[in-house]
Amino acid sequence: VNFTFNHILSRFNIAISTSITDGTVTLKSLTVNGIANTGSFDESKADAAQAGSTARWTASGSTTLTAVKGEGNAEVVVNKDKQFVYQGLVIPQTAAYESIKLDGTSEEAAPYLNIQYTIKTGESNEQSYSYYYNLAGLFGATAETPLAFNEGWQNNLYITIGAAAINFDADVYEWA
């Protein structure tokens, strides 16, 4: 008897590294807000059961995915090698591309990433940084082409912290 196994959820991973060689980078907090955390699955849509689809799911609700949450929750010293700080499963869904307020004071419909970290050089020179990024934009989505967390697919976000800027690289592929 042969069984064919297909993942019905989507996988989402975040890895972080640094290009800084003369200092210490400490990740204080990394969260993703606005990802649907509940949904209903329609088994009758068997013809839509192809990898790369959200057709069998109706996503709802909203949650915050916490990769690192400072102080009592193990801050991460970042090094040159990519290290995964979040690996999880999410309900297959399409996330709209919408602008967010950079001050972070309002609750937004589009998912966004909030990152807080410090860079320390020398004995006492430590700078703190805090940024908000539209998650769909980091994956190259646009208003016309929204970010999809497809059934059976994996979305990886790679963050590299540099001395002057953060660089993002993302890939999406079938999760086998």
PDB file of C-alpha atoms in Angstrom:
ATOM      1  CA  VAL A   1       0.000   0.000   0.000  1.00  0.00           C
ATOM      2  CA  ASN A   2       1.362   3.401  -0.949  1.00  0.00           C
ATOM      3  CA  PHE A   3       0.339   6.571   0.831  1.00  0.00           C
ATOM      4  CA  THR A   4       0.895  10.052  -0.526  1.00  0.00           C
ATOM      5  CA  PHE A   5       1.572  12.587   2.208  1.00  0.00           C
ATOM      6  CA  ASN A   6       1.031  16.303   1.656  1.00  0.00           C
ATOM      7  CA  HIS A   7       1.400  19.072   4.215  1.00  0.00           C
ATOM      8  CA  ILE A   8      -1.830  21.014   4.628  1.00  0.00           C
ATOM      9  CA  LEU A   9      -0.257  23.845   6.608  1.00  0.00           C
ATOM     10  CA  SER A  10       2.357  26.386   5.616  1.00  0.00           C
ATOM     11  CA  ARG A  11       5.776  26.633   7.249  1.00  0.00           C
ATOM     12  CA  PHE A  12       7.322  29.981   8.220  1.00  0.00           C
ATOM     13  CA  ASN A  13      10.942  30.378   9.342  1.00  0.00           C
ATOM     14  CA  ILE A  14      13.076  33.382  10.305  1.00  0.00           C
ATOM     15  CA  ALA A  15      16.880  33.235  10.456  1.00  0.00           C
ATOM     16  CA  ILE A  16      19.237  35.995  11.557  1.00  0.00           C
ATOM     17  CA  SER A  17      22.939  36.748  11.114  1.00  0.00           C
ATOM     18  CA  THR A  18      25.284  39.745  11.169  1.00  0.00           C
ATOM     19  CA  SER A  19      27.955  41.171   8.909  1.00  0.00           C
ATOM     20  CA  ILE A  20      29.498  43.185  11.759  1.00  0.00           C
ATOM     21  CA  THR A  21      33.022  42.058  12.637  1.00  0.00           C
ATOM     22  CA  ASP A  22      34.081  44.621  15.247  1.00  0.00           C
ATOM     23  CA  GLY A  23      31.175  44.521  17.683  1.00  0.00           C
ATOM     24  CA  THR A  24      28.465  42.439  19.292  1.00  0.00           C
ATOM     25  CA  VAL A  25      24.896  42.326  18.006  1.00  0.00           C
ATOM     26  CA  THR A  26      22.227  41.227  20.472  1.00  0.00           C
ATOM     27  CA  LEU A  27      18.701  40.525  19.269  1.00  0.00           C
ATOM     28  CA  LYS A  28      16.371  41.843  21.974  1.00  0.00           C
ATOM     29  CA  SER A  29      12.977  41.191  20.400  1.00  0.00           C
ATOM     30  CA  LEU A  30      11.601  39.859  17.124  1.00  0.00           C
ATOM     31  CA  THR A  31       7.875  39.561  16.536  1.00  0.00           C
ATOM     32  CA  VAL A  32       5.544  39.199  13.567  1.00  0.00           C
ATOM     33  CA  ASN A  33       2.085  40.685  14.017  1.00  0.00           C
ATOM     34  CA  GLY A  34      -1.070  40.136  12.013  1.00  0.00           C
ATOM     35  CA  ILE A  35      -0.760  36.478  10.964  1.00  0.00           C
ATOM     36  CA  ALA A  36      -4.089  34.617  11.037  1.00  0.00           C
ATOM     37  CA  ASN A  37      -4.026  32.047  13.831  1.00  0.00           C
ATOM     38  CA  THR A  38      -7.262  30.182  13.215  1.00  0.00           C
ATOM     39  CA  GLY A  39      -9.029  28.933  10.149  1.00  0.00           C
ATOM     40  CA  SER A  40     -11.480  26.490   8.718  1.00  0.00           C
ATOM     41  CA  PHE A  41     -10.489  23.719   6.347  1.00  0.00           C
ATOM     42  CA  ASP A  42     -12.844  22.667   3.548  1.00  0.00           C
ATOM     43  CA  GLU A  43     -12.100  19.040   2.710  1.00  0.00           C
ATOM     44  CA  SER A  44     -14.647  19.064  -0.101  1.00  0.00           C
ATOM     45  CA  LYS A  45     -12.290  21.176  -2.210  1.00  0.00           C
ATOM     46  CA  ALA A  46     -10.133  18.143  -2.988  1.00  0.00           C
ATOM     47  CA  ASP A  47      -9.468  19.412  -6.504  1.00  0.00           C
ATOM     48  CA  ALA A  48      -7.707  22.404  -4.914  1.00  0.00           C
ATOM     49  CA  ALA A  49      -5.401  20.089  -2.985  1.00  0.00           C
ATOM     50  CA  GLN A  50      -2.330  21.102  -4.905  1.00  0.00           C
ATOM     51  CA  ALA A  51       0.801  22.480  -3.318  1.00  0.00           C
ATOM     52  CA  GLY A  52       0.889  26.222  -3.557  1.00  0.00           C
ATOM     53  CA  SER A  53      -2.763  26.897  -2.814  1.00  0.00           C
ATOM     54  CA  THR A  54      -4.777  28.558  -0.065  1.00  0.00           C
ATOM     55  CA  ALA A  55      -8.120  27.544  -1.649  1.00  0.00           C
ATOM     56  CA  ARG A  56      -9.120  24.943   0.973  1.00  0.00           C
ATOM     57  CA  TRP A  57      -8.614  27.357   3.888  1.00  0.00           C
ATOM     58  CA  THR A  58     -10.535  30.312   5.267  1.00  0.00           C
ATOM     59  CA  ALA A  59      -8.151  32.068   7.638  1.00  0.00           C
ATOM     60  CA  SER A  60      -9.354  34.224  10.514  1.00  0.00           C
ATOM     61  CA  GLY A  61      -8.194  35.739  13.755  1.00  0.00           C
ATOM     62  CA  SER A  62      -4.853  37.426  14.268  1.00  0.00           C
ATOM     63  CA  THR A  63      -1.899  36.697  16.470  1.00  0.00           C
ATOM     64  CA  THR A  64       1.645  37.749  17.253  1.00  0.00           C
ATOM     65  CA  LEU A  65       4.383  35.239  16.484  1.00  0.00           C
ATOM     66  CA  THR A  66       7.191  35.783  18.967  1.00  0.00           C
ATOM     67  CA  ALA A  67      10.652  34.652  17.949  1.00  0.00           C
ATOM     68  CA  VAL A  68      12.579  36.437  20.708  1.00  0.00           C
ATOM     69  CA  LYS A  69      11.075  38.494  23.491  1.00  0.00           C
ATOM     70  CA  GLY A  70      13.901  40.141  25.391  1.00  0.00           C
ATOM     71  CA  GLU A  71      15.266  39.789  28.866  1.00  0.00           C
ATOM     72  CA  GLY A  72      13.399  36.927  30.529  1.00  0.00           C
ATOM     73  CA  ASN A  73      13.065  35.109  27.231  1.00  0.00           C
ATOM     74  CA  ALA A  74      16.673  34.529  26.146  1.00  0.00           C
ATOM     75  CA  GLU A  75      18.061  37.356  24.084  1.00  0.00           C
ATOM     76  CA  VAL A  76      20.135  36.089  21.170  1.00  0.00           C
ATOM     77  CA  VAL A  77      23.727  37.070  20.484  1.00  0.00           C
ATOM     78  CA  VAL A  78      23.871  37.187  16.694  1.00  0.00           C
ATOM     79  CA  ASN A  79      26.861  35.794  14.785  1.00  0.00           C
ATOM     80  CA  LYS A  80      27.889  35.459  11.132  1.00  0.00           C
ATOM     81  CA  ASP A  81      26.186  32.097  10.664  1.00  0.00           C
ATOM     82  CA  LYS A  82      22.467  32.074   9.999  1.00  0.00           C
ATOM     83  CA  GLN A  83      20.593  30.893  13.060  1.00  0.00           C
ATOM     84  CA  PHE A  84      16.878  30.233  13.055  1.00  0.00           C
ATOM     85  CA  VAL A  85      15.086  32.236  15.736  1.00  0.00           C
ATOM     86  CA  TYR A  86      11.600  31.218  14.638  1.00  0.00           C
ATOM     87  CA  GLN A  87      10.342  28.033  12.984  1.00  0.00           C
ATOM     88  CA  GLY A  88       6.647  27.341  12.965  1.00  0.00           C
ATOM     89  CA  LEU A  89       3.502  26.348  11.140  1.00  0.00           C
ATOM     90  CA  VAL A  90       0.870  28.839  10.038  1.00  0.00           C
ATOM     91  CA  ILE A  91      -2.624  28.552   8.605  1.00  0.00           C
ATOM     92  CA  PRO A  92      -2.442  28.862   4.787  1.00  0.00           C
ATOM     93  CA  GLN A  93      -3.532  32.403   3.982  1.00  0.00           C
ATOM     94  CA  THR A  94      -3.048  35.356   1.702  1.00  0.00           C
ATOM     95  CA  ALA A  95      -1.785  38.452   3.476  1.00  0.00           C
ATOM     96  CA  ALA A  96      -2.727  41.788   1.961  1.00  0.00           C
ATOM     97  CA  TYR A  97       0.003  44.283   1.185  1.00  0.00           C
ATOM     98  CA  GLU A  98      -0.748  47.464   3.107  1.00  0.00           C
ATOM     99  CA  SER A  99       1.381  50.267   4.457  1.00  0.00           C
ATOM    100  CA  ILE A 100       2.000  50.372   8.197  1.00  0.00           C
ATOM    101  CA  LYS A 101       2.630  53.312  10.484  1.00  0.00           C
ATOM    102  CA  LEU A 102       6.297  53.349  11.367  1.00  0.00           C
ATOM    103  CA  ASP A 103       5.552  54.473  14.925  1.00  0.00           C
ATOM    104  CA  GLY A 104       3.840  51.142  15.575  1.00  0.00           C
ATOM    105  CA  THR A 105       1.047  52.703  17.625  1.00  0.00           C
ATOM    106  CA  SER A 106      -1.871  51.387  15.630  1.00  0.00           C
ATOM    107  CA  GLU A 107      -3.057  47.892  14.913  1.00  0.00           C
ATOM    108  CA  GLU A 108      -2.651  47.174  11.210  1.00  0.00           C
ATOM    109  CA  ALA A 109      -4.366  44.680   8.910  1.00  0.00           C
ATOM    110  CA  ALA A 110      -1.205  43.701   7.009  1.00  0.00           C
ATOM    111  CA  PRO A 111       1.309  41.534   8.853  1.00  0.00           C
ATOM    112  CA  TYR A 112       4.458  43.309   9.906  1.00  0.00           C
ATOM    113  CA  LEU A 113       7.759  42.435  11.516  1.00  0.00           C
ATOM    114  CA  ASN A 114       9.138  44.327  14.518  1.00  0.00           C
ATOM    115  CA  ILE A 115      12.831  43.887  15.320  1.00  0.00           C
ATOM    116  CA  GLN A 116      14.775  45.341  18.248  1.00  0.00           C
ATOM    117  CA  TYR A 117      18.495  44.853  18.736  1.00  0.00           C
ATOM    118  CA  THR A 118      21.654  46.460  20.075  1.00  0.00           C
ATOM    119  CA  ILE A 119      25.123  46.843  18.599  1.00  0.00           C
ATOM    120  CA  LYS A 120      27.961  47.155  21.102  1.00  0.00           C
ATOM    121  CA  THR A 121      31.457  48.250  20.128  1.00  0.00           C
ATOM    122  CA  GLY A 122      34.164  48.672  22.737  1.00  0.00           C
ATOM    123  CA  GLU A 123      33.440  48.593  26.445  1.00  0.00           C
ATOM    124  CA  SER A 124      30.649  51.131  26.741  1.00  0.00           C
ATOM    125  CA  ASN A 125      29.455  52.155  23.273  1.00  0.00           C
ATOM    126  CA  GLU A 126      26.080  50.453  22.836  1.00  0.00           C
ATOM    127  CA  GLN A 127      23.344  51.624  20.454  1.00  0.00           C
ATOM    128  CA  SER A 128      19.747  50.386  20.443  1.00  0.00           C
ATOM    129  CA  TYR A 129      17.672  50.000  17.280  1.00  0.00           C
ATOM    130  CA  SER A 130      13.980  49.311  16.697  1.00  0.00           C
ATOM    131  CA  TYR A 131      12.292  48.953  13.294  1.00  0.00           C
ATOM    132  CA  TYR A 132       8.936  47.969  11.804  1.00  0.00           C
ATOM    133  CA  TYR A 133       8.762  46.354   8.355  1.00  0.00           C
ATOM    134  CA  ASN A 134       5.814  45.352   6.195  1.00  0.00           C
ATOM    135  CA  LEU A 135       6.169  41.551   6.048  1.00  0.00           C
ATOM    136  CA  ALA A 136       4.618  41.248   2.580  1.00  0.00           C
ATOM    137  CA  GLY A 137       7.123  43.768   1.228  1.00  0.00           C
ATOM    138  CA  LEU A 138      10.035  41.744   2.607  1.00  0.00           C
ATOM    139  CA  PHE A 139       8.901  38.792   0.476  1.00  0.00           C
ATOM    140  CA  GLY A 140       8.627  40.971  -2.619  1.00  0.00           C
ATOM    141  CA  ALA A 141       4.838  41.122  -2.566  1.00  0.00           C
ATOM    142  CA  THR A 142       3.014  44.142  -3.972  1.00  0.00           C
ATOM    143  CA  ALA A 143      -0.492  45.539  -3.772  1.00  0.00           C
ATOM    144  CA  GLU A 144      -1.327  43.499  -6.885  1.00  0.00           C
ATOM    145  CA  THR A 145       0.510  40.325  -5.788  1.00  0.00           C
ATOM    146  CA  PRO A 146      -0.109  39.648  -2.078  1.00  0.00           C
ATOM    147  CA  LEU A 147       2.035  37.495   0.188  1.00  0.00           C
ATOM    148  CA  ALA A 148       0.797  33.899   0.241  1.00  0.00           C
ATOM    149  CA  PHE A 149       1.477  31.329   2.912  1.00  0.00           C
ATOM    150  CA  ASN A 150       0.515  28.429   0.663  1.00  0.00           C
ATOM    151  CA  GLU A 151      -0.510  24.953   1.703  1.00  0.00           C
ATOM    152  CA  GLY A 152       2.542  22.687   1.588  1.00  0.00           C
ATOM    153  CA  TRP A 153       5.007  25.538   1.024  1.00  0.00           C
ATOM    154  CA  GLN A 154       7.740  27.027   3.172  1.00  0.00           C
ATOM    155  CA  ASN A 155       8.461  30.755   3.492  1.00  0.00           C
ATOM    156  CA  ASN A 156      11.948  31.634   4.791  1.00  0.00           C
ATOM    157  CA  LEU A 157      13.028  35.116   5.823  1.00  0.00           C
ATOM    158  CA  TYR A 158      16.773  35.724   6.260  1.00  0.00           C
ATOM    159  CA  ILE A 159      17.790  38.857   8.150  1.00  0.00           C
ATOM    160  CA  THR A 160      21.360  40.175   8.110  1.00  0.00           C
ATOM    161  CA  ILE A 161      22.160  43.029  10.497  1.00  0.00           C
ATOM    162  CA  GLY A 162      24.958  45.311   9.305  1.00  0.00           C
ATOM    163  CA  ALA A 163      26.600  48.375  10.793  1.00  0.00           C
ATOM    164  CA  ALA A 164      24.417  50.781   8.815  1.00  0.00           C
ATOM    165  CA  ALA A 165      21.439  48.750   7.618  1.00  0.00           C
ATOM    166  CA  ILE A 166      19.475  45.524   7.785  1.00  0.00           C
ATOM    167  CA  ASN A 167      19.380  43.387   4.644  1.00  0.00           C
ATOM    168  CA  PHE A 168      16.558  40.964   3.946  1.00  0.00           C
ATOM    169  CA  ASP A 169      16.511  37.956   1.679  1.00  0.00           C
ATOM    170  CA  ALA A 170      13.514  35.675   1.317  1.00  0.00           C
ATOM    171  CA  ASP A 171      12.616  32.508  -0.498  1.00  0.00           C
ATOM    172  CA  VAL A 172       9.494  30.442  -0.940  1.00  0.00           C
ATOM    173  CA  TYR A 173       9.450  26.851  -2.116  1.00  0.00           C
ATOM    174  CA  GLU A 174       7.486  23.639  -1.937  1.00  0.00           C
ATOM    175  CA  TRP A 175       7.868  21.970   1.440  1.00  0.00           C
ATOM    176  CA  ALA A 176       8.531  18.309   0.853  1.00  0.00           C
TER     177      ALA A 176
END
